[in-house]
Coordinates of C-alpha atoms and ligand atoms in Angstrom, one line a residue:
M291 CA 0.0 0.0 0.0
I292 CA 1.4 3.3 -1.0
R293 CA 1.4 6.4 1.1
I294 CA -0.2 9.8 -0.5
L295 CA -0.2 13.0 1.1
F296 CA -2.8 15.4 0.1
S297 CA -1.3 18.6 1.4
A298 CA -3.8 21.3 0.7
P299 CA -6.0 23.7 2.9
K300 CA -8.7 21.8 4.8
T301 CA -11.4 23.8 2.3
D302 CA -9.8 21.4 -0.3
W303 CA -10.0 17.9 1.3
D304 CA -13.6 16.9 1.2
D305 CA -13.7 18.1 -2.7
Y306 CA -11.2 15.4 -3.3
R307 CA -11.5 12.7 -0.8
D308 CA -14.0 10.5 -2.8
I309 CA -13.2 11.3 -6.4
L310 CA -9.8 10.7 -5.6
A311 CA -9.9 7.7 -4.0
D312 CA -12.3 6.5 -6.8
A313 CA -9.9 7.5 -9.6
L314 CA -6.7 5.7 -7.7
Q315 CA -9.1 2.8 -7.8
A316 CA -10.1 2.8 -11.5
V317 CA -6.0 3.2 -12.2
G318 CA -5.8 0.1 -10.1
V319 CA -3.7 1.7 -7.7
K320 CA -3.7 1.0 -3.9
A321 CA -3.1 3.6 -1.7
D322 CA -3.5 5.5 1.6
V323 CA -4.5 9.0 0.7
E324 CA -3.9 11.5 3.9
H325 CA -5.6 14.7 4.3
T326 CA -3.6 16.2 6.8
L327 CA -1.0 19.2 7.6
T328 CA 0.8 17.3 9.6
P329 CA 1.8 13.8 8.4
S330 CA 3.2 11.3 10.4
S331 CA 6.5 9.4 9.3
P332 CA 7.2 11.8 6.5
E333 CA 10.0 9.8 5.5
T334 CA 7.6 6.7 4.0
I335 CA 5.7 9.1 1.8
D336 CA 5.3 7.9 -1.6
Y337 CA 3.7 10.8 -3.3
I338 CA 2.4 14.5 -2.7
V339 CA -0.5 16.2 -4.0
Y340 CA 0.1 19.6 -3.4
A341 CA -1.5 23.0 -3.1
P342 CA 1.0 26.1 -2.9
S343 CA -1.9 27.4 -0.7
S344 CA -1.0 24.8 1.8
K345 CA 1.0 25.7 4.8
M346 CA 3.7 23.1 4.0
R347 CA 7.2 24.9 2.8
D348 CA 9.7 22.3 3.8
F349 CA 9.7 19.2 1.6
S350 CA 13.1 17.9 2.8
P351 CA 11.6 15.4 5.5
F352 CA 10.2 13.5 2.5
R353 CA 12.8 11.2 1.6
S354 CA 11.2 8.8 -0.3
V355 CA 8.9 10.9 -2.4
K356 CA 8.7 10.2 -6.1
L357 CA 6.6 12.9 -7.2
V358 CA 5.3 16.1 -6.0
Q359 CA 2.1 16.4 -7.9
N360 CA 1.2 20.6 -8.1
L361 CA -2.6 21.0 -8.1
W362 CA -2.2 24.2 -9.8
A363 CA -1.0 25.2 -13.3
G364 CA 1.3 27.8 -11.9
V365 CA 4.3 26.6 -10.3
E366 CA 6.2 29.8 -9.5
D367 CA 6.0 29.6 -5.8
V368 CA 7.2 25.7 -5.7
A369 CA 9.5 25.5 -8.7
T370 CA 11.8 27.9 -6.7
N371 CA 11.3 26.0 -3.2
D372 CA 15.1 24.7 -2.5
T373 CA 13.9 21.9 -0.3
L374 CA 11.9 20.7 -3.0
T375 CA 14.3 18.6 -5.0
H376 CA 12.1 15.7 -6.0
P377 CA 10.3 15.6 -9.5
L378 CA 7.7 18.3 -9.7
A379 CA 4.6 17.7 -11.9
R380 CA 2.2 20.5 -12.8
M381 CA -1.8 20.5 -13.2
V382 CA -2.9 20.1 -16.7
D383 CA -6.4 19.5 -16.4
S384 CA -9.2 19.4 -18.9
G385 CA -11.4 21.0 -16.7
L386 CA -9.0 24.0 -15.9
T387 CA -8.3 24.2 -19.6
D388 CA -12.0 24.5 -20.3
G389 CA -12.9 27.1 -17.8
M390 CA -9.9 29.2 -18.9
V391 CA -11.1 29.0 -22.8
E392 CA -14.4 30.2 -21.5
W393 CA -13.3 33.1 -19.5
C394 CA -10.8 34.0 -22.3
V395 CA -13.7 33.8 -25.1
G396 CA -15.9 35.8 -22.8
H397 CA -13.7 38.4 -22.4
V398 CA -12.8 38.9 -26.1
M399 CA -16.1 39.0 -27.1
R400 CA -16.9 41.5 -24.3
H401 CA -14.7 43.9 -26.2
H402 CA -15.0 42.7 -29.9
L403 CA -18.5 43.1 -29.4
G404 CA -18.4 46.2 -27.7
L405 CA -21.2 45.1 -25.1
D406 CA -20.6 47.5 -22.6
R407 CA -21.8 50.3 -25.0
D408 CA -25.4 48.5 -25.0
I409 CA -25.4 46.6 -21.3
N410 CA -24.8 50.4 -19.9
R411 CA -27.2 52.5 -22.4
T412 CA -28.9 54.9 -20.1
D413 CA -29.1 57.9 -22.3
R414 CA -32.3 56.6 -24.4
V415 CA -30.2 57.2 -27.5
W416 CA -30.9 55.1 -30.4
A417 CA -27.5 55.2 -31.6
P418 CA -27.0 52.0 -33.5
V419 CA -23.2 50.6 -33.7
I420 CA -22.8 47.6 -35.8
P421 CA -19.8 45.5 -34.2
P422 CA -16.7 44.3 -36.2
L423 CA -16.6 40.7 -37.6
A424 CA -14.1 38.5 -36.0
T425 CA -12.1 38.4 -39.1
D426 CA -11.5 41.9 -38.8
Q427 CA -9.8 41.5 -35.7
T428 CA -6.6 39.9 -34.7
V429 CA -5.8 38.7 -31.0
V430 CA -2.5 37.6 -30.1
V431 CA -2.3 35.0 -27.4
L432 CA 1.3 35.1 -25.6
G433 CA 1.8 31.3 -24.4
L434 CA 0.8 28.6 -26.5
G435 CA 0.7 26.1 -23.7
A436 CA -1.9 24.0 -22.3
L437 CA -4.2 27.0 -21.6
G438 CA -3.0 29.2 -24.5
A439 CA -3.3 26.7 -27.3
A440 CA -6.9 25.9 -26.1
V441 CA -7.7 29.4 -26.3
A442 CA -6.0 30.3 -29.4
N443 CA -8.2 27.6 -31.1
A444 CA -11.2 28.5 -30.0
L445 CA -10.5 31.9 -30.9
S446 CA -9.4 30.6 -34.4
S447 CA -12.5 28.5 -34.4
L448 CA -14.8 31.8 -34.1
K449 CA -12.8 33.2 -37.0
F450 CA -10.7 35.9 -35.5
H451 CA -6.9 36.2 -36.9
V452 CA -5.2 34.4 -34.1
R453 CA -1.6 34.9 -33.7
G454 CA 0.2 33.1 -30.8
W455 CA 3.5 33.1 -29.1
S456 CA 5.9 30.8 -27.6
R457 CA 9.5 30.0 -26.4
S458 CA 9.7 27.0 -28.6
E459 CA 8.3 26.7 -32.1
K460 CA 4.5 25.5 -32.9
H461 CA 2.3 24.7 -35.4
I462 CA -1.2 25.2 -34.6
A463 CA -3.8 24.8 -37.7
G464 CA -5.3 28.5 -37.9
V465 CA -3.0 30.2 -35.6
E466 CA -0.1 32.3 -36.6
C467 CA 2.3 31.0 -34.6
H468 CA 5.9 32.6 -33.5
S469 CA 8.6 32.4 -31.1
G470 CA 11.7 34.1 -30.2
E471 CA 12.3 37.8 -29.8
N472 CA 11.7 38.8 -33.5
G473 CA 8.7 36.5 -33.5
L474 CA 7.3 38.6 -30.3
T475 CA 7.6 41.6 -32.0
Q476 CA 6.0 40.0 -35.0
A477 CA 3.2 38.7 -33.0
L478 CA 2.0 42.0 -31.1
H479 CA 2.5 44.3 -34.2
G480 CA -1.0 45.7 -34.9
A481 CA -3.0 43.3 -32.6
D482 CA -6.2 44.4 -31.5
I483 CA -6.3 42.3 -28.2
V484 CA -3.6 40.6 -26.6
V485 CA -4.3 37.6 -24.3
L486 CA -1.4 36.5 -21.9
L487 CA -0.9 33.1 -21.1
L488 CA 2.5 32.9 -19.9
P489 CA 4.1 31.4 -16.6
Q490 CA 5.8 33.4 -14.3
T491 CA 9.2 32.9 -14.7
P492 CA 12.5 35.1 -14.4
A493 CA 12.3 35.1 -18.5
T494 CA 8.8 36.6 -18.8
G495 CA 8.7 39.3 -15.7
N496 CA 7.5 42.6 -17.5
I497 CA 7.0 41.0 -20.7
L498 CA 4.5 43.4 -21.3
N499 CA 6.4 46.5 -21.3
A500 CA 5.7 49.9 -23.0
N501 CA 8.0 49.3 -25.9
R502 CA 5.9 46.2 -26.7
I503 CA 2.6 47.9 -26.0
A504 CA 3.8 50.4 -28.4
L505 CA 3.6 47.8 -30.9
L506 CA -0.2 47.1 -30.5
A507 CA -3.0 48.7 -32.7
D508 CA -4.2 51.9 -31.3
G509 CA -6.8 51.4 -28.7
A510 CA -6.2 47.6 -28.4
V511 CA -7.3 45.7 -25.3
L512 CA -5.1 44.1 -22.8
I513 CA -6.5 40.5 -21.3
N514 CA -4.5 39.1 -18.3
P515 CA -5.0 35.6 -16.7
G516 CA -1.5 34.2 -17.0
R517 CA 0.3 36.3 -13.8
G518 CA 0.7 39.9 -12.7
P519 CA 4.1 40.2 -13.0
L520 CA 3.9 39.6 -17.0
I521 CA 3.1 43.2 -17.0
D522 CA 5.0 46.6 -16.3
D523 CA 1.9 47.9 -14.4
R524 CA 3.3 51.5 -14.6
A525 CA 3.4 51.0 -18.7
V526 CA 0.1 49.6 -18.6
L527 CA -1.9 52.5 -16.5
A528 CA 0.4 55.2 -18.8
A529 CA -0.8 53.3 -22.0
L530 CA -4.7 53.3 -20.6
D531 CA -4.3 56.9 -20.0
S532 CA -3.0 57.9 -23.5
E533 CA -5.6 56.1 -24.9
K534 CA -2.8 53.6 -26.6
L535 CA -4.9 50.8 -24.6
S536 CA -8.7 51.0 -24.5
H537 CA -9.2 48.9 -21.8
A538 CA -7.1 45.9 -19.4
T539 CA -9.0 42.9 -18.1
L540 CA -6.8 42.0 -15.2
D541 CA -7.5 38.4 -13.1
V542 CA -4.0 38.4 -11.4
F543 CA -1.9 40.7 -9.9
R544 CA 1.8 41.0 -8.5
V545 CA -0.3 41.4 -4.8
E546 CA -3.0 39.2 -4.3
P547 CA -5.7 40.0 -2.8
L548 CA -5.2 43.4 -5.0
P549 CA -4.8 46.1 -2.1
Q550 CA -7.4 48.5 -1.5
N551 CA -5.5 51.5 -2.6
D552 CA -4.5 49.9 -5.9
P553 CA -5.2 52.2 -8.8
Y554 CA -6.4 49.5 -11.2
W555 CA -9.8 49.3 -8.5
T556 CA -10.6 52.8 -9.5
H557 CA -9.5 53.3 -13.0
P558 CA -12.4 53.5 -15.6
K559 CA -10.8 51.4 -18.0
V560 CA -9.9 48.6 -15.9
T561 CA -11.6 45.3 -15.5
V562 CA -10.4 43.7 -12.1
T563 CA -11.5 40.1 -11.4
P564 CA -10.2 38.2 -8.2
H565 CA -7.9 35.6 -9.9
V566 CA -11.1 33.7 -11.2
A567 CA -10.2 32.8 -14.7
S568 CA -10.0 29.3 -14.4
A569 CA -9.4 26.7 -11.4
T570 CA -8.3 23.1 -11.3
R571 CA -11.6 20.9 -11.2
P572 CA -11.8 18.0 -8.6
A573 CA -13.2 15.3 -10.9
S574 CA -11.2 15.9 -14.1
A575 CA -7.8 16.7 -11.6
A576 CA -8.5 13.6 -9.7
R577 CA -8.0 11.6 -13.0
V578 CA -4.6 13.2 -13.5
I579 CA -3.1 12.9 -10.4
A580 CA -4.1 9.2 -10.4
E581 CA -2.6 8.8 -13.8
N582 CA 0.5 10.1 -12.8
I583 CA 0.8 8.3 -9.8
R584 CA 0.1 5.0 -11.9
R585 CA 2.7 6.0 -14.0
G586 CA 5.3 6.3 -11.4
E587 CA 3.9 2.7 -9.5
A588 CA 4.5 1.3 -13.5
G589 CA 7.9 2.9 -14.1
Q590 CA 6.6 4.8 -16.6
P591 CA 7.5 8.6 -17.3
F592 CA 5.4 11.1 -15.3
L593 CA 3.0 13.4 -17.6
H594 CA 3.5 17.4 -17.2
L595 CA 7.0 17.4 -15.2
V596 CA 8.4 21.0 -14.4
D597 CA 11.7 21.9 -16.1
R598 CA 13.4 23.9 -13.3
A599 CA 15.8 25.8 -15.2
Q600 CA 12.5 27.1 -17.3
G601 CA 10.8 27.8 -14.3
Y602 CA 7.7 26.0 -15.9
Ligands
LIG725 P1 2.3 25.6 -19.8 O1 1.6 24.8 -20.6 O2 3.4 25.6 -19.1 O3 2.3 26.8 -21.3 C1 3.3 28.2 -20.9 C2 3.5 28.5 -22.4 O4 4.2 29.7 -22.4 C3 4.3 27.5 -23.4 O5 4.0 27.7 -24.4 C4 5.7 28.2 -23.2 O6 6.4 28.0 -24.4 C5 5.3 29.6 -23.1 N1 6.5 30.3 -22.5 C6 7.3 30.0 -21.2 N2 8.4 30.7 -21.0 C7 8.4 31.4 -22.2 C8 9.3 32.1 -22.7 N3 10.1 32.7 -21.9 N4 9.1 32.8 -23.8 C9 8.1 32.6 -24.7 N5 7.1 31.4 -24.4 C10 7.1 31.2 -23.1 O7 1.2 26.3 -19.1 P2 -0.2 26.6 -19.1 O8 -1.0 25.5 -18.2 O9 -0.6 26.7 -20.3 O10 -0.5 27.8 -18.1 C11 -0.3 29.1 -18.3 C12 -0.4 30.1 -17.0 O11 -1.3 30.5 -16.9 C13 0.3 29.5 -15.7 O12 1.6 29.3 -15.5 C14 -0.3 30.3 -14.6 O13 0.4 31.6 -14.5 C15 -1.6 31.1 -15.5 N6 -3.1 30.4 -15.0 C16 -4.2 31.3 -14.6 C17 -5.0 30.8 -13.8 C18 -6.0 32.2 -13.4 O14 -7.2 31.6 -12.8 N7 -5.7 32.9 -13.4 C19 -5.4 29.4 -13.8 C20 -4.5 28.7 -14.2 C21 -3.3 29.0 -14.8 P3 6.8 26.6 -25.1 O15 5.2 25.9 -25.2 O16 7.9 26.7 -26.2 O17 7.1 25.4 -23.7

């Protein structure tokens, strides 16, 4: 019988207890899953399912752990933990992906169709504005991983002209793919909407700075469900004030919860959402966790391993 430590805030325990047990059983893994903040004999734990919001920071007592399976897609807090020397997998979950696609498509459509204009119509003025078609709009998605590629695909299927950018070269049908520094310039050039789905790493900090915002179409829209540090906040605020950017929809921030006195809260051209773009869904995530543990027990390579050198 293997030991699995479920190291997450207590509020997650009930959500996962039964479905994780069922998922493990479905792949033939016999395990004790311990939902606890204080495991006994940590040296005999085989796997850790880990939420970065758990209080646990010291992984050194877990000498036999074969895999730390992160419950979240973002690993910036875990990948930099020096006590965590075990293999680390990030969460790639179909429910998380579907949620992100829906959130991003919803926010792109809000700006593309100018929905606010009609929703906020209180002046009784009958002033029809025919929205453009998606084929007339260029959306660029920075980051073409599990989430970015799915968002790019969904936007492409709605007939937006979609560009994407990633570290390695990609080929995605219906998406104009770019990579590298020159590729970033080409991807941003004249784009109407930019969606950030990059991970937070040393290489991606402030990636959307003043120079790169200047490449976008005048009045472009920024949508950031990636991570707060991807954008240079001062440059974004300046671009909103100069009307280079017409709106920023921001789900993630350098400091969360966003401090009460942060200018984003009150800026008329900013929509703040409280880090809700998407979340790991226990039903589908439990199957991912179980499959990775099955692989570990069968001596097969783990899925979705984090490359520590790259930070994601
Ligand atoms: P992923 O599969 O690891 O994909 C990351 C993408 O970013 C890949 O395409 C990667 O390029 C690209 N990339 C990384 N570093 C780069 C660099 N220096 N230059 C160019 N491209 C780079 O991650 P994911 O699962 O799609 O998740 C993306 C991020 O979304 C997470 O890290 C997290 O921060 C955020 N997120 C937010 C929420 C929310 O609710 N707001 C929820 C979940 C996730 P390659 O393909 O070449 O490796």
